[in-house]
Short mmCIF file of C-alpha atoms and ligand atoms in Angstrom, two decimals:
data_model
loop_
_atom_site.label_atom_id
_atom_site.label_comp_id
_atom_site.label_asym_id
_atom_site.label_seq_id
_atom_site.Cartn_x
_atom_site.Cartn_y
_atom_site.Cartn_z
CA MET A 1 167.55 188.74 -9.18
CA ASN A 2 170.39 190.83 -7.94
CA ILE A 3 172.58 190.56 -4.84
CA ILE A 4 172.39 194.27 -4.03
CA GLU A 5 168.59 194.09 -3.92
CA ILE A 6 168.80 191.07 -1.62
CA ILE A 7 171.20 192.85 0.76
CA THR A 8 169.00 195.95 0.70
CA LYS A 9 165.88 193.90 1.45
CA LYS A 10 167.53 192.39 4.55
CA LYS A 11 168.85 195.80 5.55
CA ASN A 12 165.22 196.98 5.44
CA LYS A 13 164.16 194.05 7.68
CA GLU A 14 162.20 192.29 4.94
CA GLU A 15 161.93 188.52 4.73
CA LEU A 16 163.99 186.78 2.02
CA SER A 17 162.46 184.04 -0.12
CA ARG A 18 164.07 180.64 -0.74
CA GLU A 19 165.08 181.80 -4.23
CA GLU A 20 166.78 184.89 -2.81
CA LEU A 21 168.58 182.95 -0.08
CA GLU A 22 169.75 180.39 -2.63
CA TYR A 23 170.86 183.09 -5.02
CA ALA A 24 172.98 184.78 -2.35
CA PHE A 25 174.38 181.79 -0.45
CA LEU A 26 174.90 179.33 -3.30
CA GLY A 27 176.16 182.26 -5.37
CA TYR A 28 178.82 182.84 -2.71
CA LEU A 29 179.78 179.16 -2.72
CA ASN A 30 180.31 179.14 -6.47
CA GLY A 31 182.09 182.48 -6.61
CA LYS A 32 179.34 184.65 -8.17
CA VAL A 33 178.81 186.65 -5.00
CA CYS A 34 181.99 188.12 -3.57
CA ASP A 35 183.34 188.38 -0.01
CA TYR A 36 182.30 191.99 0.58
CA GLN A 37 178.74 191.39 -0.64
CA MET A 38 178.29 188.30 1.51
CA SER A 39 179.87 190.10 4.48
CA SER A 40 177.32 192.86 4.05
CA LEU A 41 174.41 190.41 3.89
CA LEU A 42 175.70 188.53 6.96
CA MET A 43 175.94 191.78 8.88
CA ALA A 44 172.36 192.70 7.87
CA ILE A 45 171.24 189.24 9.10
CA CYS A 46 173.17 189.76 12.35
CA LEU A 47 171.50 193.10 12.94
CA ASN A 48 167.98 192.34 11.70
CA GLY A 49 167.64 188.60 12.32
CA MET A 50 165.72 186.04 10.30
CA SER A 51 162.23 184.63 10.51
CA ASP A 52 161.79 180.95 11.40
CA ASP A 53 160.95 180.23 7.76
CA GLU A 54 164.17 181.88 6.59
CA THR A 55 166.23 179.96 9.18
CA PHE A 56 164.69 176.59 8.24
CA THR A 57 165.31 177.37 4.57
CA LEU A 58 168.91 178.33 5.25
CA VAL A 59 169.51 175.04 7.11
CA ASP A 60 168.12 173.20 4.10
CA ILE A 61 170.33 175.14 1.65
CA PHE A 62 173.42 174.45 3.82
CA ILE A 63 172.64 170.73 4.01
CA LYS A 64 171.98 170.42 0.27
CA SER A 65 175.18 172.26 -0.60
CA GLY A 66 177.03 168.96 -0.11
CA ASP A 67 176.58 165.29 0.73
CA VAL A 68 174.52 163.86 3.55
CA LEU A 69 176.15 160.93 5.29
CA ASP A 70 174.16 157.75 5.60
CA LEU A 71 175.48 155.92 8.67
CA SER A 72 172.77 153.25 8.65
CA CYS A 73 175.46 150.72 7.64
CA ILE A 74 176.86 151.07 11.18
CA ASP A 75 175.02 149.23 13.95
CA GLY A 76 174.00 151.10 17.07
CA VAL A 77 172.78 154.57 17.93
CA LYS A 78 175.05 157.38 16.79
CA VAL A 79 175.21 160.50 18.93
CA ASP A 80 176.91 163.71 17.87
CA LYS A 81 177.79 166.60 20.17
CA HIS A 82 178.46 170.23 19.40
CA SER A 83 179.26 173.34 21.37
CA THR A 84 178.22 176.83 20.35
CA GLY A 85 181.76 177.87 21.27
CA GLY A 86 183.52 179.08 24.34
CA ILE A 87 186.91 180.03 25.75
CA GLY A 88 188.97 177.00 26.72
CA ASP A 89 186.22 174.64 25.55
CA LYS A 90 188.03 171.40 24.77
CA ILE A 91 185.13 169.20 25.84
CA THR A 92 184.81 167.35 22.50
CA LEU A 93 188.32 165.93 22.95
CA ILE A 94 187.24 164.55 26.31
CA ILE A 95 183.68 163.34 25.70
CA GLY A 96 184.41 161.68 22.33
CA PRO A 97 186.77 159.12 23.91
CA ILE A 98 184.57 158.70 27.01
CA VAL A 99 181.29 158.15 25.20
CA SER A 100 182.76 155.89 22.52
CA SER A 101 184.47 153.86 25.26
CA CYS A 102 180.97 153.27 26.64
CA GLY A 103 180.05 151.65 23.31
CA VAL A 104 178.18 154.62 21.82
CA ILE A 105 179.17 155.73 18.34
CA VAL A 106 180.33 159.34 18.08
CA PRO A 107 180.60 160.62 14.49
CA LYS A 108 181.82 164.16 14.94
CA MET A 109 181.97 166.91 12.38
CA SER A 110 183.76 169.93 13.82
CA GLY A 111 184.74 173.45 12.90
CA ARG A 112 187.66 175.80 13.33
CA GLY A 113 187.85 178.69 15.78
CA LEU A 114 185.13 181.29 15.45
CA GLY A 115 185.57 184.82 16.78
CA TYR A 116 187.36 184.58 20.11
CA THR A 117 186.19 181.02 20.68
CA GLY A 118 188.41 178.08 19.77
CA GLY A 119 187.51 175.24 17.39
CA THR A 120 188.17 171.51 17.69
CA ILE A 121 189.74 171.27 14.23
CA ASP A 122 192.37 173.90 15.06
CA LYS A 123 193.12 172.14 18.35
CA LEU A 124 193.59 168.81 16.60
CA GLU A 125 195.84 170.38 13.98
CA SER A 126 198.27 171.25 16.76
CA ILE A 127 199.13 167.54 16.69
CA ASP A 128 201.66 166.87 13.90
CA GLY A 129 200.29 164.64 11.17
CA PHE A 130 196.70 164.69 12.44
CA LYS A 131 194.39 164.42 9.42
CA VAL A 132 191.33 166.59 10.01
CA SER A 133 189.77 166.11 6.62
CA LEU A 134 188.51 162.57 6.17
CA THR A 135 186.77 161.17 3.10
CA GLU A 136 183.36 159.63 3.67
CA ASP A 137 184.84 156.12 3.51
CA GLU A 138 187.63 156.99 5.94
CA PHE A 139 185.13 158.54 8.34
CA ILE A 140 182.81 155.52 8.23
CA ASN A 141 185.61 152.97 8.49
CA GLN A 142 187.09 154.73 11.50
CA ILE A 143 183.73 154.92 13.26
CA LYS A 144 183.22 151.20 12.60
CA ASP A 145 186.70 150.38 13.92
CA ILE A 146 187.01 152.59 16.99
CA GLY A 147 183.59 154.24 17.47
CA PHE A 148 184.87 157.83 17.26
CA ALA A 149 186.11 160.07 14.47
CA VAL A 150 186.39 163.82 13.95
CA THR A 151 186.34 165.41 10.53
CA SER A 152 186.20 168.94 9.20
CA GLN A 153 183.76 169.92 6.50
CA THR A 154 186.17 169.53 3.63
CA SER A 155 184.89 166.07 2.78
CA ASN A 156 181.97 167.74 0.96
CA LEU A 157 179.71 167.81 3.99
CA CYS A 158 178.11 171.26 4.23
CA PRO A 159 180.76 173.02 2.09
CA LEU A 160 178.59 176.14 2.24
CA ASP A 161 178.90 176.29 6.02
CA LYS A 162 182.66 175.98 5.71
CA VAL A 163 182.99 179.13 3.59
CA ILE A 164 180.36 181.14 5.46
CA TYR A 165 181.88 180.14 8.82
CA ALA A 166 185.33 181.33 7.72
CA LEU A 167 183.88 184.65 6.58
CA ARG A 168 181.84 185.15 9.77
CA ASP A 169 184.97 184.54 11.81
CA VAL A 170 186.69 187.62 10.41
CA THR A 171 183.75 190.00 9.83
CA GLY A 172 182.24 190.32 13.31
CA THR A 173 179.19 188.28 12.27
CA THR A 174 179.46 185.29 14.57
CA ASP A 175 176.86 186.08 17.20
CA SER A 176 173.65 185.68 15.24
CA ILE A 177 171.07 183.14 16.40
CA PRO A 178 169.82 182.13 12.91
CA LEU A 179 173.38 181.89 11.56
CA ILE A 180 174.58 179.80 14.50
CA ALA A 181 171.53 177.54 14.36
CA SER A 182 171.87 176.97 10.59
CA SER A 183 175.61 176.40 10.83
CA ILE A 184 175.43 173.87 13.65
CA MET A 185 172.27 172.02 12.75
CA SER A 186 173.14 171.64 9.05
CA LYS A 187 176.48 170.04 10.02
CA LYS A 188 174.85 167.77 12.56
CA ILE A 189 172.15 166.60 10.16
CA ALA A 190 174.57 166.12 7.25
CA GLY A 191 176.89 164.23 9.62
CA GLY A 192 174.32 161.44 9.88
CA ALA A 193 173.97 161.03 13.68
CA ASP A 194 170.63 159.75 15.02
CA LYS A 195 170.75 161.94 18.12
CA ILE A 196 172.31 165.30 18.70
CA PHE A 197 173.54 166.92 21.90
CA ILE A 198 174.22 170.65 21.83
CA ASP A 199 176.11 172.44 24.59
CA ILE A 200 174.92 176.05 24.39
CA LYS A 201 177.45 178.29 26.07
CA CYS A 202 176.02 181.37 27.74
CA GLY A 203 177.89 184.29 29.28
CA ILE A 204 180.40 187.00 28.58
CA GLY A 205 182.82 184.66 26.75
CA ALA A 206 180.13 183.06 24.60
CA MET A 207 178.13 184.11 21.56
CA MET A 208 174.97 184.00 23.65
CA LYS A 209 175.53 186.66 26.29
CA ASN A 210 172.27 186.18 28.18
CA MET A 211 169.82 183.44 29.10
CA GLU A 212 167.05 184.85 26.92
CA ASP A 213 169.17 184.51 23.75
CA ALA A 214 170.45 181.09 24.84
CA LEU A 215 166.86 179.89 25.27
CA GLU A 216 165.89 181.27 21.86
CA LEU A 217 168.80 179.40 20.27
CA LYS A 218 167.86 176.22 22.16
CA ASN A 219 164.29 176.49 20.96
CA ILE A 220 165.11 176.94 17.27
CA MET A 221 167.78 174.21 17.26
CA GLU A 222 165.47 171.70 18.94
CA ARG A 223 162.76 172.51 16.40
CA ILE A 224 165.18 172.08 13.49
CA GLY A 225 166.20 168.69 14.95
CA GLU A 226 162.54 167.67 15.24
CA HIS A 227 161.89 168.75 11.64
CA TYR A 228 164.65 166.40 10.44
CA ASN A 229 163.55 163.66 12.82
CA ARG A 230 166.77 163.75 14.88
CA GLU A 231 166.31 163.87 18.62
CA THR A 232 168.11 167.05 19.69
CA ILE A 233 168.89 167.92 23.29
CA CYS A 234 170.29 171.35 24.07
CA GLU A 235 171.74 172.13 27.50
CA ILE A 236 172.87 175.60 28.50
CA SER A 237 176.18 175.91 30.37
CA ASP A 238 178.11 178.83 31.86
CA MET A 239 180.73 180.72 29.85
CA ASN A 240 181.34 183.75 32.05
CA ILE A 241 184.66 182.25 33.05
CA PRO A 242 186.93 180.14 30.82
CA LEU A 243 186.54 176.38 30.95
CA GLY A 244 189.42 174.69 32.76
CA ASN A 245 192.94 176.09 33.08
CA ASN A 246 194.32 176.11 29.53
CA ILE A 247 193.42 178.32 26.54
CA GLY A 248 195.20 177.90 23.20
CA ASN A 249 195.44 174.96 20.84
CA SER A 250 198.26 172.65 22.02
CA LEU A 251 197.62 173.70 25.62
CA GLU A 252 193.99 172.61 25.34
CA VAL A 253 194.87 169.21 23.89
CA ILE A 254 197.24 168.73 26.83
CA GLU A 255 194.53 169.64 29.33
CA ALA A 256 192.03 167.30 27.64
CA MET A 257 194.54 164.48 28.12
CA ASP A 258 195.07 165.51 31.74
CA ILE A 259 191.33 165.20 32.38
CA LEU A 260 191.25 161.77 30.75
CA LYS A 261 194.18 160.83 33.02
CA GLY A 262 192.28 161.87 36.16
CA LYS A 263 192.64 165.64 36.71
CA THR A 264 189.66 166.93 38.69
CA GLY A 265 187.74 170.22 38.58
CA SER A 266 184.87 171.90 36.78
CA LEU A 267 186.04 170.82 33.31
CA ARG A 268 185.95 167.18 34.37
CA ASP A 269 182.54 167.72 36.02
CA LEU A 270 181.01 169.22 32.88
CA SER A 271 182.59 166.53 30.69
CA ILE A 272 181.06 163.84 32.91
CA LYS A 273 177.67 165.56 32.82
CA ILE A 274 177.61 165.79 29.00
CA SER A 275 178.98 162.27 28.51
CA THR A 276 176.37 160.87 30.89
CA GLU A 277 173.58 162.57 28.97
CA MET A 278 174.91 161.27 25.64
CA VAL A 279 175.21 157.71 26.95
CA ARG A 280 171.74 157.95 28.53
CA ILE A 281 170.00 159.09 25.33
CA ALA A 282 171.92 156.64 23.15
CA LYS A 283 171.27 153.58 25.31
CA GLY A 284 167.90 154.56 26.76
CA ILE A 285 169.16 153.83 30.29
CA SER A 286 168.78 155.76 33.54
CA GLU A 287 171.05 158.69 34.35
CA SER A 288 172.63 156.83 37.25
CA ASP A 289 173.45 153.79 35.10
CA ALA A 290 174.90 156.03 32.40
CA LEU A 291 177.00 157.85 35.01
CA LYS A 292 178.39 154.54 36.32
CA GLU A 293 179.55 153.60 32.82
CA VAL A 294 181.13 157.00 32.25
CA LEU A 295 183.04 156.94 35.55
CA MET A 296 184.18 153.40 34.94
CA VAL A 297 185.80 154.17 31.54
CA LEU A 298 187.36 157.34 32.93
CA ASP A 299 188.69 155.85 36.13
CA ARG A 300 190.12 152.74 34.47
CA GLY A 301 191.99 154.77 31.83
CA ILE A 302 189.90 153.22 29.05
CA ALA A 303 188.84 156.64 27.74
CA TYR A 304 192.44 157.89 27.80
CA ASN A 305 193.58 154.91 25.75
CA LYS A 306 190.70 155.57 23.35
CA PHE A 307 191.97 159.13 22.91
CA LEU A 308 195.44 157.83 22.02
CA GLU A 309 193.93 155.30 19.62
CA PHE A 310 191.86 158.05 17.97
CA VAL A 311 194.86 160.36 17.50
CA LYS A 312 196.96 157.54 16.05
CA TYR A 313 194.14 156.40 13.75
CA GLN A 314 193.92 159.90 12.24
CA GLY A 315 197.69 159.96 11.70
CA GLY A 316 198.66 162.21 14.62
CA ASP A 317 201.82 162.00 16.69
CA ILE A 318 200.75 162.90 20.22
CA ASN A 319 204.35 163.42 21.30
CA SER A 320 204.67 166.27 18.81
CA LEU A 321 202.63 168.82 20.78
CA LYS A 322 204.60 172.02 21.16
CA VAL A 323 204.13 174.70 23.78
CA SER A 324 206.09 177.94 23.45
CA ASN A 325 209.04 178.52 25.79
CA ASN A 326 208.44 182.27 25.79
CA ILE A 327 206.67 182.60 29.09
CA GLN A 328 205.40 185.67 30.94
CA GLU A 329 203.85 185.30 34.37
CA ILE A 330 201.12 187.76 35.34
CA LYS A 331 201.13 188.46 39.07
CA SER A 332 198.39 189.47 41.45
CA ASN A 333 198.34 193.05 42.76
CA LYS A 334 196.04 192.08 45.66
CA THR A 335 195.57 189.54 48.42
CA GLY A 336 192.16 187.91 48.51
CA ILE A 337 189.94 185.38 46.77
CA VAL A 338 189.41 185.10 43.00
CA LYS A 339 185.81 186.17 42.39
CA SER A 340 185.76 185.89 38.61
CA ILE A 341 187.90 185.62 35.48
CA ASN A 342 186.77 187.54 32.42
CA ALA A 343 186.37 184.87 29.73
CA LEU A 344 185.98 187.37 26.90
CA ASN A 345 189.16 189.28 27.72
CA ILE A 346 191.08 186.03 28.17
CA GLY A 347 189.76 184.86 24.76
CA LYS A 348 190.80 188.13 23.12
CA LEU A 349 194.22 187.97 24.73
CA SER A 350 194.72 184.40 23.55
CA CYS A 351 193.77 185.42 19.98
CA SER A 352 196.16 188.37 20.12
CA LEU A 353 198.94 185.99 21.16
CA GLY A 354 198.29 184.15 17.86
CA ALA A 355 195.96 181.32 18.92
CA GLY A 356 193.09 182.61 16.71
CA ARG A 357 192.69 184.28 13.32
CA GLU A 358 192.20 187.91 12.39
CA SER A 359 191.82 187.25 8.68
CA LYS A 360 190.69 184.18 6.74
CA GLU A 361 194.17 183.26 5.55
CA ALA A 362 195.98 184.08 8.82
CA PRO A 363 197.96 181.15 10.18
CA ILE A 364 197.51 180.02 13.77
CA ASP A 365 200.38 179.55 16.18
CA TYR A 366 199.47 176.31 17.91
CA SER A 367 202.11 176.70 20.60
CA VAL A 368 200.81 179.93 22.15
CA GLY A 369 198.08 180.49 24.73
CA ILE A 370 197.33 181.08 28.37
CA VAL A 371 197.35 178.92 31.48
CA LEU A 372 195.20 180.09 34.37
CA ASN A 373 197.23 179.32 37.49
CA LYS A 374 194.45 180.51 39.80
CA LEU A 375 190.78 179.68 39.36
CA VAL A 376 187.60 181.14 40.82
CA GLY A 377 187.47 180.54 44.58
CA ASP A 378 191.26 180.24 44.96
CA GLU A 379 193.04 182.30 47.62
CA VAL A 380 195.78 184.58 46.30
CA SER A 381 198.48 186.77 47.82
CA ILE A 382 200.19 189.77 46.30
CA ASN A 383 202.73 188.62 43.70
CA ASP A 384 201.26 185.15 43.25
CA THR A 385 201.08 184.17 39.58
CA LEU A 386 197.49 184.48 38.41
CA PHE A 387 198.07 183.36 34.83
CA THR A 388 200.89 182.60 32.45
CA LEU A 389 201.22 183.70 28.85
CA TYR A 390 202.87 181.41 26.30
CA LYS A 391 204.00 183.82 23.58
CA LYS A 392 205.48 183.79 20.06
CA ASP A 393 208.52 185.74 21.23
CA ASN A 394 209.97 187.01 24.50
CA LYS A 395 208.78 190.63 24.16
CA ASP A 396 206.95 191.67 27.32
CA ILE A 397 203.24 192.34 26.95
CA ASP A 398 201.69 195.11 28.98
CA ILE A 399 198.82 193.61 30.97
CA ASN A 400 196.37 195.26 33.34
CA VAL A 401 195.55 192.37 35.68
CA ASP A 402 192.22 193.92 36.65
CA ASP A 403 190.94 193.43 33.09
CA TYR A 404 191.21 189.69 33.58
CA TYR A 405 190.85 188.79 37.26
CA GLN A 406 188.44 190.14 39.83
CA ILE A 407 189.81 189.55 43.33
CA ASN A 408 187.79 190.22 46.47
CA CYS A 409 189.96 191.40 49.33
N1 LIG B 501 179.73 176.28 16.01
C1 LIG B 501 179.40 176.18 14.70
O1 LIG B 501 179.66 175.15 14.09
N2 LIG B 501 178.83 177.20 14.10
C2 LIG B 501 178.54 178.35 14.73
O2 LIG B 501 178.00 179.26 14.12
C3 LIG B 501 178.87 178.47 16.10
C4 LIG B 501 179.49 177.42 16.72
#
C-alpha cells in the first residue's frame, strides 16, 4: 500500500477501505505519513466526501487510536455536550457548571480553536495555571468530587483526532461533514459518557453554512451514537451572528462568568435551553421540571460557585484573566437599528488580532478579542460605538464597519 495511491483514489472519488484508512491515518499518527500528504488527503476528503461506511470506519480508527474511558465506577448518568464550533461560543463554560449543579455528571473532553471558531481548551488556558490535560485518574477523581471536569485529548483519548484536528485547523479542511462527525463522535465515545448532546451550529459563522448540511451532520452523528449505544441528541442552533457580546479567549471566560452571575440575553437563553435538555435526558424528567432545576441553580448562584470550584480544582487562578489595554472603538456611520452582525467576519477579525492560530505552532494571545457593544435589534446613532477591539498593540486597524454590521436606517 502506498499513501500516494490512497490520496489519488480519494481525489478520484473512490471509496477507501479500512486498511487504506488505517494506513493513512495511523501512519500520520506514528510519523510515517507526513503533514503535506495528510493535508492533501484531508483536502480530497473535504472536496469529495466519504461514504457512510468510510465515516463509521474512521470513527472506529479514531477511537481505537487511544484509550476508551470506562466511567461505570461513577454512579449516575453521565452526559457530555459538544458544539460543532461557532464565534463567541462559550456555552460549555456555562452549561458544565449549571448541569453538574443539578446533580448530573458532565465529563467533558474538549478541543482547541478550529478555523475561525474558538475552542474551550484555548479559552480555559487563558486562566493562569489551569491544567487542561488531565490523566484518566485525575479526570475520574474530579468528576467524582465535583461532577464536572474538562480535559483535552492529551491524556491518550483519541490522540489521532488531536493531530488531525490541529492539521485541519491550518489547512482549510475544517468544514467537512465526515471529518467533523468522526472528530466529535470519537471523542464523545472515548470520553465515556452515557448520553451525548451536540449543539450543531448553522450559519455564516459556522462550519455548516446551511440547514441541509446541518441536517446531514445531525443524521450521521445520531447514527454513530446509536451504533455505539450512546443516546445522542443533536440540536441545530443559529450561528449567523456571534453568540453573546465577547469574542476572544479571556473575554469569553469573563462573559461566561457574567452569565452565571445573572447577565441576561440570547447567550443565557441558549445556555438554559441546552442545560434543560441535558438535565431532562439524564434524569428522565419532564422539560418543565428540568427547567425549574436549571433556573434554581442559576438564580441562587450555585452554578457560579460550581464554576469557581471547577477552575480551582484544575489549578486555575480566576483572578489572573488578562484583557489587553490596547483598545480601539469602532463607531457607527449610520443612525438606525442593527439588523445583523456578520459572524464570519467578526471571527476572522478576532483571529487576525491574535485570538486564533494561523499555523500549528502559532501561539495565541489570550488577552485580545472583540466586544460587541451593540447587538441585533439595538438602536444606534451616528458615532455610537458598535464594537471594541482589544489588540496586541496600539496601532490603529483600518476597519470598514459595513463588513461587520448591517444597520437599517
Ligand atoms: N469540534 C470538534 O471537536 N471537531 C470538529 O471537527 C469540529 C468541532
